[in-house]
Amino acid sequence: MKLSLILATLLLTPAVTLAMTAEERGLQIAKEVDTRDTGFHDFKASMTMLLKNRHGEESLRDMRNQTLEVENDGDKTLVVFDEPRDVKGTALLSFSHKAGDDDQWLYLPALKRVKRIASRNKSGPFMGSEFAYEDISSQEVEKYTYKFIEESTHEGIASLLLERYPVDPNSGYTRQQMWVDKERYIPIKIDYYDRKNVLLKTLVFRGYQQYLDQYWRADEMYMENHQTGKSTLLTWKQYDFRSGLTDADFNKNSLKRAR
Amino acid sequence: MRLWRWIVCLMPGLLSAGEWSGYAELQGRYFPQDAAYEKQSDHLISLAFQPEYYQRWDNANQSLLVVPFFRWDSEDEERTHADIRELIWTYAGNRWEAQAGVGKVFWGVTEALHLVDTINQTDLVENPDGEQKLGQPLIKLSLEQDWGILDFYTLIGFRERTFPGEEGRLRSHPPVDQDHAEYESNREERHLDFALRWSHYIGDWDIGLAHFNGTSRDPLLIPRISNRGEISLIPFYEQMRQTSLDLQATKGDWLWKLEAIHRSIDSGSYNAATGGFEYTLVGIADTDMDLGLLGEYLYDDRGDDATTPFQNDIFIGFRLTANDVDGSELLAGVIKDMDEDSWMFNLEASRRIGSDWKTSAQIRLWSDIAEQDPLYSLRRDDYAELTLTRFF
């Protein structure tokens, strides 16, 4: 079964590739990336962001992430902040969608207040870091259009280079160039071009590990801003897949309980 | 004491296995104008301390949160006070939640005034904006359904509002006599209050409907002459029934907000509402900064007889969010009375220093306050406040 599948792929791929436009090929790659990452159901992880400015001054962000996969829509995510101390217990609940704005609620523990916030602001810095909200929110196929550029080797890894164009007019980018590992179908590097089509940031994924024998997650995501000289190193730790999260863990009550 | 024993029995290892956090702050206020009343001074220094203990157990289904609060004030002995902000046990079931103890609850969406928010008493000595609250003893059951969240509250025991003392600025004239509060109910502060709230979201809309039956958190202030011939204001807490609506539509960069209440008290009933918008300009002037523009209208159908100063007022303000490493923020606004010349100005700014410290500043000004306005006694109490907070 497996062998025949591989044979079929080998036989069919060149023909299919030839028949496709660059856009179709780009979309095909994006869908393959998505398909291979589907079915994880849920995970918990802790995240650390190390922010550095051009003078080398550092600042730390600690948070915990819970994500629930939603069939036929974007994921549900709950992020709770531990550091810096003044925002400890602040939590962000997001229901991302394949099309249109995400739903977001912010919990402010000092006032016990849950605020529905405008999520149209996708391009703004997340917690003062070099990651914009749109960089770390659920990456849905429908959020971009695609174009295949070429096969290339990136740092010794056979890659597929594609360009993707945000569908949302409120995105901070005109385009992104993404290098996808040809074998594992995971992103290894992304170049972000700002609204003036000038290279703004580069994101590099490092230390990929496989979970549940299928899902690849990078231990480190390093984002460098070429225009400001600032950088953010996002480190993921303590991944716990299929931890038993359900829909009930993603409502306003669980947002208040999260801490 | 019995409560403590019960908690200790419930979870061995208390105070060792949980986590401690909290903050300590140093605050200074300066009042540039001469005080309107004797004994008031033109500045204050104050220290506050709020430790926080949290522990969860039983697969994180149960948790205990303990938050005492202490403040020392150099001028006003009433502002030197302590409170249990929270001492609450939470049980999270599958699609339901139970809470018991001393808790804090916030309802509402608007910025200038929080009409709908009724569960907790205002700790008015903390700040004249009324946003600081006293802990409320309560039992809460919450059901999480597909059609929304339904909360049932039983409020055991009543907390009296705190008021600045005779030496304090930002007080009424004559001052409030807090030792002789009176109640409509003969059960006084032991009256059992009940509240029910349904909240849900449908697409861009967040909606909350609530009903409250019990002791009003807003006292009437009744002048009285003491045996010694001194005039003071006695807080009188009425019984009330209040139905409220809070609504927010989140439409792209626009937030549309409405809070409305219908309150019935012995002497009659009235309606009040606050509504408006917040519009956010994202990334202004090619920076990472966001500028929010706020506008709200404040209405109370009692008009001049209203016990609130906000019976026909407009609030206009802006919120600047730097989105920088230090989380710098600035909120400034004016509330203008549409019937009188009076207006008040408010500015709040804050930024982080490193990861454990924060500075914040406040400026509040009152101007052309009419004599019949409830804010008249604050007319000379413009102030600037600086606070340095250390989180741990």
mmCIF file of N, CA and C in Angstrom, chain B residues 84-194:
data_model
loop_
_atom_site.group_PDB
_atom_site.id
_atom_site.type_symbol
_atom_site.label_atom_id
_atom_site.label_comp_id
_atom_site.label_asym_id
_atom_site.label_seq_id
_atom_site.Cartn_x
_atom_site.Cartn_y
_atom_site.Cartn_z
ATOM 1 N N ILE B 84 -10.200 42.382 52.519
ATOM 2 C CA ILE B 84 -9.956 41.120 51.821
ATOM 3 C C ILE B 84 -10.586 41.274 50.449
ATOM 4 N N ARG B 85 -9.738 41.506 49.457
ATOM 5 C CA ARG B 85 -10.246 41.701 48.098
ATOM 6 C C ARG B 85 -10.846 40.404 47.565
ATOM 7 N N GLU B 86 -10.119 39.303 47.849
ATOM 8 C CA GLU B 86 -10.613 38.002 47.417
ATOM 9 C C GLU B 86 -10.158 36.932 48.389
ATOM 10 N N LEU B 87 -11.043 35.979 48.609
ATOM 11 C CA LEU B 87 -10.704 34.778 49.372
ATOM 12 C C LEU B 87 -11.687 33.765 48.832
ATOM 13 N N ILE B 88 -11.380 33.221 47.668
ATOM 14 C CA ILE B 88 -12.427 32.499 46.954
ATOM 15 C C ILE B 88 -11.986 31.135 46.479
ATOM 16 N N TRP B 89 -12.903 30.207 46.689
ATOM 17 C CA TRP B 89 -12.711 28.825 46.240
ATOM 18 C C TRP B 89 -13.522 28.655 44.960
ATOM 19 N N THR B 90 -12.903 28.051 43.970
ATOM 20 C CA THR B 90 -13.573 27.840 42.684
ATOM 21 C C THR B 90 -13.554 26.359 42.338
ATOM 22 N N TYR B 91 -14.693 25.846 41.932
ATOM 23 C CA TYR B 91 -14.754 24.496 41.393
ATOM 24 C C TYR B 91 -15.211 24.592 39.950
ATOM 25 N N ALA B 92 -14.366 24.101 39.042
ATOM 26 C CA ALA B 92 -14.712 24.130 37.623
ATOM 27 C C ALA B 92 -15.193 22.750 37.212
ATOM 28 N N GLY B 93 -16.465 22.614 36.957
ATOM 29 C CA GLY B 93 -17.011 21.347 36.489
ATOM 30 C C GLY B 93 -17.012 21.312 34.975
ATOM 31 N N ASN B 94 -17.675 20.333 34.416
ATOM 32 C CA ASN B 94 -17.800 20.270 32.972
ATOM 33 C C ASN B 94 -19.003 21.125 32.554
ATOM 34 N N ARG B 95 -18.723 22.267 32.002
ATOM 35 C CA ARG B 95 -19.739 23.232 31.576
ATOM 36 C C ARG B 95 -20.506 23.862 32.742
ATOM 37 N N TRP B 96 -19.898 23.882 33.913
ATOM 38 C CA TRP B 96 -20.444 24.664 35.017
ATOM 39 C C TRP B 96 -19.310 25.037 35.939
ATOM 40 N N GLU B 97 -19.587 26.004 36.801
ATOM 41 C CA GLU B 97 -18.566 26.479 37.722
ATOM 42 C C GLU B 97 -19.249 26.932 39.001
ATOM 43 N N ALA B 98 -18.610 26.618 40.140
ATOM 44 C CA ALA B 98 -19.138 27.095 41.417
ATOM 45 C C ALA B 98 -18.058 27.884 42.125
ATOM 46 N N GLN B 99 -18.460 28.944 42.803
ATOM 47 C CA GLN B 99 -17.518 29.739 43.579
ATOM 48 C C GLN B 99 -18.123 30.065 44.929
ATOM 49 N N ALA B 100 -17.283 30.092 45.948
ATOM 50 C CA ALA B 100 -17.743 30.508 47.269
ATOM 51 C C ALA B 100 -16.622 31.241 47.978
ATOM 52 N N GLY B 101 -16.992 32.269 48.710
ATOM 53 C CA GLY B 101 -16.000 33.039 49.455
ATOM 54 C C GLY B 101 -16.194 34.524 49.223
ATOM 55 N N VAL B 102 -15.088 35.245 49.288
ATOM 56 C CA VAL B 102 -15.121 36.683 49.029
ATOM 57 C C VAL B 102 -14.603 36.891 47.607
ATOM 58 N N GLY B 103 -15.413 37.493 46.765
ATOM 59 C CA GLY B 103 -15.041 37.579 45.354
ATOM 60 C C GLY B 103 -15.192 38.959 44.777
ATOM 61 N N LYS B 104 -14.815 39.045 43.521
ATOM 62 C CA LYS B 104 -14.882 40.296 42.788
ATOM 63 C C LYS B 104 -15.450 39.984 41.416
ATOM 64 N N VAL B 105 -16.427 40.780 41.010
ATOM 65 C CA VAL B 105 -17.133 40.521 39.763
ATOM 66 C C VAL B 105 -17.243 41.825 39.002
ATOM 67 N N PHE B 106 -16.979 41.806 37.722
ATOM 68 C CA PHE B 106 -17.199 43.010 36.920
ATOM 69 C C PHE B 106 -18.173 42.720 35.792
ATOM 70 N N TRP B 107 -19.154 43.623 35.648
ATOM 71 C CA TRP B 107 -20.067 43.557 34.515
ATOM 72 C C TRP B 107 -19.965 44.883 33.767
ATOM 73 N N GLY B 108 -20.041 44.841 32.460
ATOM 74 C CA GLY B 108 -20.168 46.088 31.718
ATOM 75 C C GLY B 108 -19.171 46.258 30.601
ATOM 76 N N VAL B 109 -19.370 47.320 29.831
ATOM 77 C CA VAL B 109 -18.572 47.545 28.628
ATOM 78 C C VAL B 109 -18.081 48.983 28.455
ATOM 79 N N THR B 110 -18.783 49.970 29.057
ATOM 80 C CA THR B 110 -18.448 51.360 28.773
ATOM 81 C C THR B 110 -17.238 51.815 29.591
ATOM 82 N N GLU B 111 -16.712 52.996 29.261
ATOM 83 C CA GLU B 111 -15.480 53.474 29.882
ATOM 84 C C GLU B 111 -15.713 54.579 30.916
ATOM 85 N N ALA B 112 -16.568 55.545 30.608
ATOM 86 C CA ALA B 112 -16.708 56.726 31.466
ATOM 87 C C ALA B 112 -17.398 56.404 32.785
ATOM 88 N N LEU B 113 -18.345 55.485 32.742
ATOM 89 C CA LEU B 113 -19.156 55.172 33.909
ATOM 90 C C LEU B 113 -19.527 53.687 33.839
ATOM 91 N N HIS B 114 -19.585 53.034 35.008
ATOM 92 C CA HIS B 114 -19.948 51.613 35.023
ATOM 93 C C HIS B 114 -21.300 51.461 35.708
ATOM 94 N N LEU B 115 -22.364 51.673 34.965
ATOM 95 C CA LEU B 115 -23.723 51.639 35.509
ATOM 96 C C LEU B 115 -24.152 50.237 35.901
ATOM 97 N N VAL B 116 -23.795 49.282 35.055
ATOM 98 C CA VAL B 116 -24.327 47.934 35.176
ATOM 99 C C VAL B 116 -23.625 47.140 36.278
ATOM 100 N N ASP B 117 -22.393 47.513 36.545
ATOM 101 C CA ASP B 117 -21.561 46.797 37.511
ATOM 102 C C ASP B 117 -22.099 47.002 38.921
ATOM 103 N N THR B 118 -22.682 45.947 39.547
ATOM 104 C CA THR B 118 -23.384 46.147 40.819
ATOM 105 C C THR B 118 -22.936 45.244 41.956
ATOM 106 N N ILE B 119 -22.226 44.179 41.692
ATOM 107 C CA ILE B 119 -22.004 43.184 42.751
ATOM 108 C C ILE B 119 -21.130 43.739 43.879
ATOM 109 N N ASN B 120 -20.014 44.371 43.521
ATOM 110 C CA ASN B 120 -19.069 44.800 44.551
ATOM 111 C C ASN B 120 -19.263 46.258 44.944
ATOM 112 N N GLN B 121 -19.023 46.522 46.221
ATOM 113 C CA GLN B 121 -19.077 47.891 46.725
ATOM 114 C C GLN B 121 -17.822 48.645 46.295
ATOM 115 N N THR B 122 -17.972 49.953 46.094
ATOM 116 C CA THR B 122 -16.855 50.798 45.705
ATOM 117 C C THR B 122 -15.979 51.131 46.909
ATOM 118 N N ASP B 123 -14.670 50.978 46.719
ATOM 119 C CA ASP B 123 -13.716 51.383 47.749
ATOM 120 C C ASP B 123 -13.306 52.821 47.407
ATOM 121 N N LEU B 124 -14.177 53.755 47.763
ATOM 122 C CA LEU B 124 -14.054 55.124 47.264
ATOM 123 C C LEU B 124 -12.812 55.855 47.781
ATOM 124 N N VAL B 125 -12.309 55.456 48.949
ATOM 125 C CA VAL B 125 -11.113 56.147 49.450
ATOM 126 C C VAL B 125 -9.903 55.886 48.559
ATOM 127 N N GLU B 126 -9.947 54.801 47.799
ATOM 128 C CA GLU B 126 -8.826 54.462 46.935
ATOM 129 C C GLU B 126 -8.654 55.473 45.819
ATOM 130 N N ASN B 127 -9.766 55.756 45.141
ATOM 131 C CA ASN B 127 -9.702 56.647 43.993
ATOM 132 C C ASN B 127 -11.093 57.203 43.717
ATOM 133 N N PRO B 128 -11.193 58.499 43.441
ATOM 134 C CA PRO B 128 -12.530 59.062 43.211
ATOM 135 C C PRO B 128 -13.222 58.503 41.962
ATOM 136 N N ASP B 129 -12.467 57.799 41.099
ATOM 137 C CA ASP B 129 -13.122 57.237 39.907
ATOM 138 C C ASP B 129 -14.005 56.033 40.236
ATOM 139 N N GLY B 130 -13.896 55.514 41.471
ATOM 140 C CA GLY B 130 -14.786 54.438 41.896
ATOM 141 C C GLY B 130 -14.477 53.083 41.284
ATOM 142 N N GLU B 131 -13.339 52.933 40.637
ATOM 143 C CA GLU B 131 -13.049 51.657 39.976
ATOM 144 C C GLU B 131 -12.465 50.607 40.916
ATOM 145 N N GLN B 132 -12.009 51.038 42.096
ATOM 146 C CA GLN B 132 -11.491 50.071 43.059
ATOM 147 C C GLN B 132 -12.665 49.557 43.886
ATOM 148 N N LYS B 133 -12.695 48.244 44.107
ATOM 149 C CA LYS B 133 -13.852 47.632 44.746
ATOM 150 C C LYS B 133 -13.461 46.847 45.986
ATOM 151 N N LEU B 134 -14.411 46.740 46.916
ATOM 152 C CA LEU B 134 -14.236 45.919 48.105
ATOM 153 C C LEU B 134 -14.656 44.482 47.793
ATOM 154 N N GLY B 135 -14.035 43.542 48.456
ATOM 155 C CA GLY B 135 -14.417 42.145 48.273
ATOM 156 C C GLY B 135 -15.854 41.903 48.723
ATOM 157 N N GLN B 136 -16.576 41.056 47.999
ATOM 158 C CA GLN B 136 -17.980 40.780 48.331
ATOM 159 C C GLN B 136 -18.149 39.308 48.687
ATOM 160 N N PRO B 137 -18.657 38.994 49.888
ATOM 161 C CA PRO B 137 -18.943 37.588 50.206
ATOM 162 C C PRO B 137 -20.060 37.072 49.300
ATOM 163 N N LEU B 138 -19.824 35.949 48.659
ATOM 164 C CA LEU B 138 -20.812 35.452 47.701
ATOM 165 C C LEU B 138 -20.716 33.951 47.486
ATOM 166 N N ILE B 139 -21.808 33.424 46.964
ATOM 167 C CA ILE B 139 -21.819 32.064 46.430
ATOM 168 C C ILE B 139 -22.322 32.192 44.996
ATOM 169 N N LYS B 140 -21.602 31.588 44.076
ATOM 170 C CA LYS B 140 -21.964 31.747 42.670
ATOM 171 C C LYS B 140 -22.030 30.388 41.989
ATOM 172 N N LEU B 141 -23.067 30.218 41.203
ATOM 173 C CA LEU B 141 -23.152 29.034 40.357
ATOM 174 C C LEU B 141 -23.254 29.523 38.918
ATOM 175 N N SER B 142 -22.448 28.964 38.066
ATOM 176 C CA SER B 142 -22.411 29.429 36.684
ATOM 177 C C SER B 142 -22.614 28.242 35.750
ATOM 178 N N LEU B 143 -23.561 28.368 34.826
ATOM 179 C CA LEU B 143 -23.811 27.306 33.856
ATOM 180 C C LEU B 143 -23.348 27.778 32.484
ATOM 181 N N GLU B 144 -22.542 26.955 31.841
ATOM 182 C CA GLU B 144 -22.004 27.328 30.528
ATOM 183 C C GLU B 144 -22.724 26.511 29.468
ATOM 184 N N GLN B 145 -23.648 27.165 28.775
ATOM 185 C CA GLN B 145 -24.453 26.469 27.787
ATOM 186 C C GLN B 145 -24.143 26.994 26.395
ATOM 187 N N ASP B 146 -24.645 26.287 25.392
ATOM 188 C CA ASP B 146 -24.457 26.758 24.015
ATOM 189 C C ASP B 146 -25.140 28.109 23.814
ATOM 190 N N TRP B 147 -26.154 28.374 24.604
ATOM 191 C CA TRP B 147 -26.886 29.634 24.475
ATOM 192 C C TRP B 147 -26.377 30.687 25.451
ATOM 193 N N GLY B 148 -25.198 30.483 25.984
ATOM 194 C CA GLY B 148 -24.601 31.520 26.813
ATOM 195 C C GLY B 148 -24.239 31.035 28.200
ATOM 196 N N ILE B 149 -23.788 31.977 29.001
ATOM 197 C CA ILE B 149 -23.387 31.670 30.376
ATOM 198 C C ILE B 149 -24.417 32.272 31.322
ATOM 199 N N LEU B 150 -24.909 31.428 32.231
ATOM 200 C CA LEU B 150 -25.922 31.873 33.186
ATOM 201 C C LEU B 150 -25.318 31.833 34.582
ATOM 202 N N ASP B 151 -25.278 32.996 35.240
ATOM 203 C CA ASP B 151 -24.681 33.086 36.574
ATOM 204 C C ASP B 151 -25.756 33.364 37.623
ATOM 205 N N PHE B 152 -25.743 32.574 38.688
ATOM 206 C CA PHE B 152 -26.630 32.816 39.828
ATOM 207 C C PHE B 152 -25.767 33.252 41.005
ATOM 208 N N TYR B 153 -26.095 34.402 41.577
ATOM 209 C CA TYR B 153 -25.323 34.886 42.712
ATOM 210 C C TYR B 153 -26.188 34.980 43.955
ATOM 211 N N THR B 154 -25.655 34.500 45.066
ATOM 212 C CA THR B 154 -26.239 34.810 46.366
ATOM 213 C C THR B 154 -25.184 35.626 47.095
ATOM 214 N N LEU B 155 -25.545 36.822 47.501
ATOM 215 C CA LEU B 155 -24.587 37.731 48.110
ATOM 216 C C LEU B 155 -24.873 37.781 49.607
ATOM 217 N N ILE B 156 -23.917 37.212 50.340
ATOM 218 C CA ILE B 156 -24.119 37.031 51.779
ATOM 219 C C ILE B 156 -23.448 38.197 52.488
ATOM 220 N N GLY B 157 -24.238 39.092 52.968
ATOM 221 C CA GLY B 157 -23.638 40.195 53.722
ATOM 222 C C GLY B 157 -23.266 41.340 52.820
ATOM 223 N N PHE B 158 -23.364 42.512 53.390
ATOM 224 C CA PHE B 158 -23.224 43.738 52.617
ATOM 225 C C PHE B 158 -21.982 44.494 53.058
ATOM 226 N N ARG B 159 -21.300 45.113 52.115
ATOM 227 C CA ARG B 159 -20.145 45.952 52.435
ATOM 228 C C ARG B 159 -20.536 47.419 52.279
ATOM 229 N N GLU B 160 -20.242 48.208 53.307
ATOM 230 C CA GLU B 160 -20.520 49.643 53.216
ATOM 231 C C GLU B 160 -19.447 50.333 52.407
ATOM 232 N N ARG B 161 -19.853 51.352 51.661
ATOM 233 C CA ARG B 161 -18.885 52.107 50.875
ATOM 234 C C ARG B 161 -17.888 52.819 51.794
ATOM 235 N N THR B 162 -16.645 52.907 51.369
ATOM 236 C CA THR B 162 -15.663 53.680 52.129
ATOM 237 C C THR B 162 -15.717 55.128 51.652
ATOM 238 N N PHE B 163 -15.517 56.053 52.587
ATOM 239 C CA PHE B 163 -15.494 57.483 52.243
ATOM 240 C C PHE B 163 -14.275 58.131 52.881
ATOM 241 N N PRO B 164 -13.696 59.131 52.192
ATOM 242 C CA PRO B 164 -12.573 59.848 52.800
ATOM 243 C C PRO B 164 -13.003 60.464 54.127
ATOM 244 N N GLY B 165 -12.056 60.523 55.081
ATOM 245 C CA GLY B 165 -12.354 61.120 56.380
ATOM 246 C C GLY B 165 -12.215 62.630 56.338
ATOM 247 N N GLU B 166 -12.329 63.248 57.500
ATOM 248 C CA GLU B 166 -12.335 64.706 57.599
ATOM 249 C C GLU B 166 -11.039 65.337 57.088
ATOM 250 N N GLU B 167 -9.899 64.618 57.330
ATOM 251 C CA GLU B 167 -8.608 65.160 56.894
ATOM 252 C C GLU B 167 -8.357 64.902 55.409
ATOM 253 N N GLY B 168 -9.182 64.062 54.795
ATOM 254 C CA GLY B 168 -8.923 63.681 53.409
ATOM 255 C C GLY B 168 -9.456 64.690 52.413
ATOM 256 N N ARG B 169 -8.730 64.844 51.298
ATOM 257 C CA ARG B 169 -9.277 65.605 50.177
ATOM 258 C C ARG B 169 -10.275 64.695 49.468
ATOM 259 N N LEU B 170 -10.910 65.240 48.437
ATOM 260 C CA LEU B 170 -11.827 64.457 47.614
ATOM 261 C C LEU B 170 -12.973 63.885 48.442
ATOM 262 N N ARG B 171 -13.456 64.717 49.394
ATOM 263 C CA ARG B 171 -14.557 64.250 50.225
ATOM 264 C C ARG B 171 -15.754 65.184 50.089
ATOM 265 N N SER B 172 -16.868 64.691 50.619
ATOM 266 C CA SER B 172 -18.064 65.519 50.609
ATOM 267 C C SER B 172 -17.946 66.555 51.731
ATOM 268 N N HIS B 173 -18.825 67.529 51.677
ATOM 269 C CA HIS B 173 -18.911 68.485 52.768
ATOM 270 C C HIS B 173 -20.368 68.651 53.163
ATOM 271 N N PRO B 174 -20.734 68.397 54.392
ATOM 272 C CA PRO B 174 -19.902 67.861 55.473
ATOM 273 C C PRO B 174 -19.442 66.433 55.184
ATOM 274 N N PRO B 175 -18.443 65.929 55.936
ATOM 275 C CA PRO B 175 -17.959 64.583 55.658
ATOM 276 C C PRO B 175 -18.990 63.519 56.000
ATOM 277 N N VAL B 176 -18.787 62.316 55.443
ATOM 278 C CA VAL B 176 -19.694 61.200 55.696
ATOM 279 C C VAL B 176 -19.329 60.545 57.026
ATOM 280 N N ASP B 177 -20.331 60.318 57.836
ATOM 281 C CA ASP B 177 -20.134 59.601 59.094
ATOM 282 C C ASP B 177 -20.345 58.111 58.816
ATOM 283 N N GLN B 178 -19.232 57.375 58.722
ATOM 284 C CA GLN B 178 -19.336 55.979 58.289
ATOM 285 C C GLN B 178 -19.716 55.031 59.413
ATOM 286 N N ASP B 179 -19.725 55.536 60.628
ATOM 287 C CA ASP B 179 -20.012 54.643 61.754
ATOM 288 C C ASP B 179 -21.497 54.530 62.042
ATOM 289 N N HIS B 180 -22.291 55.336 61.365
ATOM 290 C CA HIS B 180 -23.724 55.316 61.659
ATOM 291 C C HIS B 180 -24.584 55.114 60.427
ATOM 292 N N ALA B 181 -24.115 54.232 59.536
ATOM 293 C CA ALA B 181 -24.885 53.954 58.326
ATOM 294 C C ALA B 181 -26.253 53.381 58.689
ATOM 295 N N GLU B 182 -27.239 53.723 57.880
ATOM 296 C CA GLU B 182 -28.581 53.213 58.123
ATOM 297 C C GLU B 182 -29.079 52.456 56.909
ATOM 298 N N TYR B 183 -30.032 51.563 57.180
ATOM 299 C CA TYR B 183 -30.539 50.682 56.128
ATOM 300 C C TYR B 183 -32.047 50.741 56.057
ATOM 301 N N GLU B 184 -32.560 50.526 54.859
ATOM 302 C CA GLU B 184 -34.010 50.407 54.710
ATOM 303 C C GLU B 184 -34.467 49.059 55.285
ATOM 304 N N SER B 185 -33.700 48.019 54.996
ATOM 305 C CA SER B 185 -34.053 46.687 55.478
ATOM 306 C C SER B 185 -33.696 46.561 56.954
ATOM 307 N N ASN B 186 -34.588 45.936 57.727
ATOM 308 C CA ASN B 186 -34.254 45.779 59.138
ATOM 309 C C ASN B 186 -33.225 44.683 59.367
ATOM 310 N N ARG B 187 -32.894 43.944 58.291
ATOM 311 C CA ARG B 187 -31.790 42.990 58.399
ATOM 312 C C ARG B 187 -30.448 43.696 58.175
ATOM 313 N N GLU B 188 -30.530 44.981 57.834
ATOM 314 C CA GLU B 188 -29.340 45.813 57.650
ATOM 315 C C GLU B 188 -28.299 45.141 56.759
ATOM 316 N N GLU B 189 -27.027 45.075 57.250
ATOM 317 C CA GLU B 189 -25.982 44.536 56.378
ATOM 318 C C GLU B 189 -26.029 43.014 56.279
ATOM 319 N N ARG B 190 -26.983 42.385 56.956
ATOM 320 C CA ARG B 190 -27.101 40.941 56.847
ATOM 321 C C ARG B 190 -28.152 40.538 55.805
ATOM 322 N N HIS B 191 -28.703 41.504 55.111
ATOM 323 C CA HIS B 191 -29.696 41.202 54.080
ATOM 324 C C HIS B 191 -29.087 40.334 52.984
ATOM 325 N N LEU B 192 -29.798 39.287 52.586
ATOM 326 C CA LEU B 192 -29.335 38.426 51.499
ATOM 327 C C LEU B 192 -29.731 39.046 50.165
ATOM 328 N N ASP B 193 -28.747 39.254 49.311
ATOM 329 C CA ASP B 193 -29.031 39.810 47.987
ATOM 330 C C ASP B 193 -28.900 38.707 46.944
ATOM 331 N N PHE B 194 -29.653 38.848 45.879
ATOM 332 C CA PHE B 194 -29.574 37.863 44.799
ATOM 333 C C PHE B 194 -29.345 38.564 43.466
#
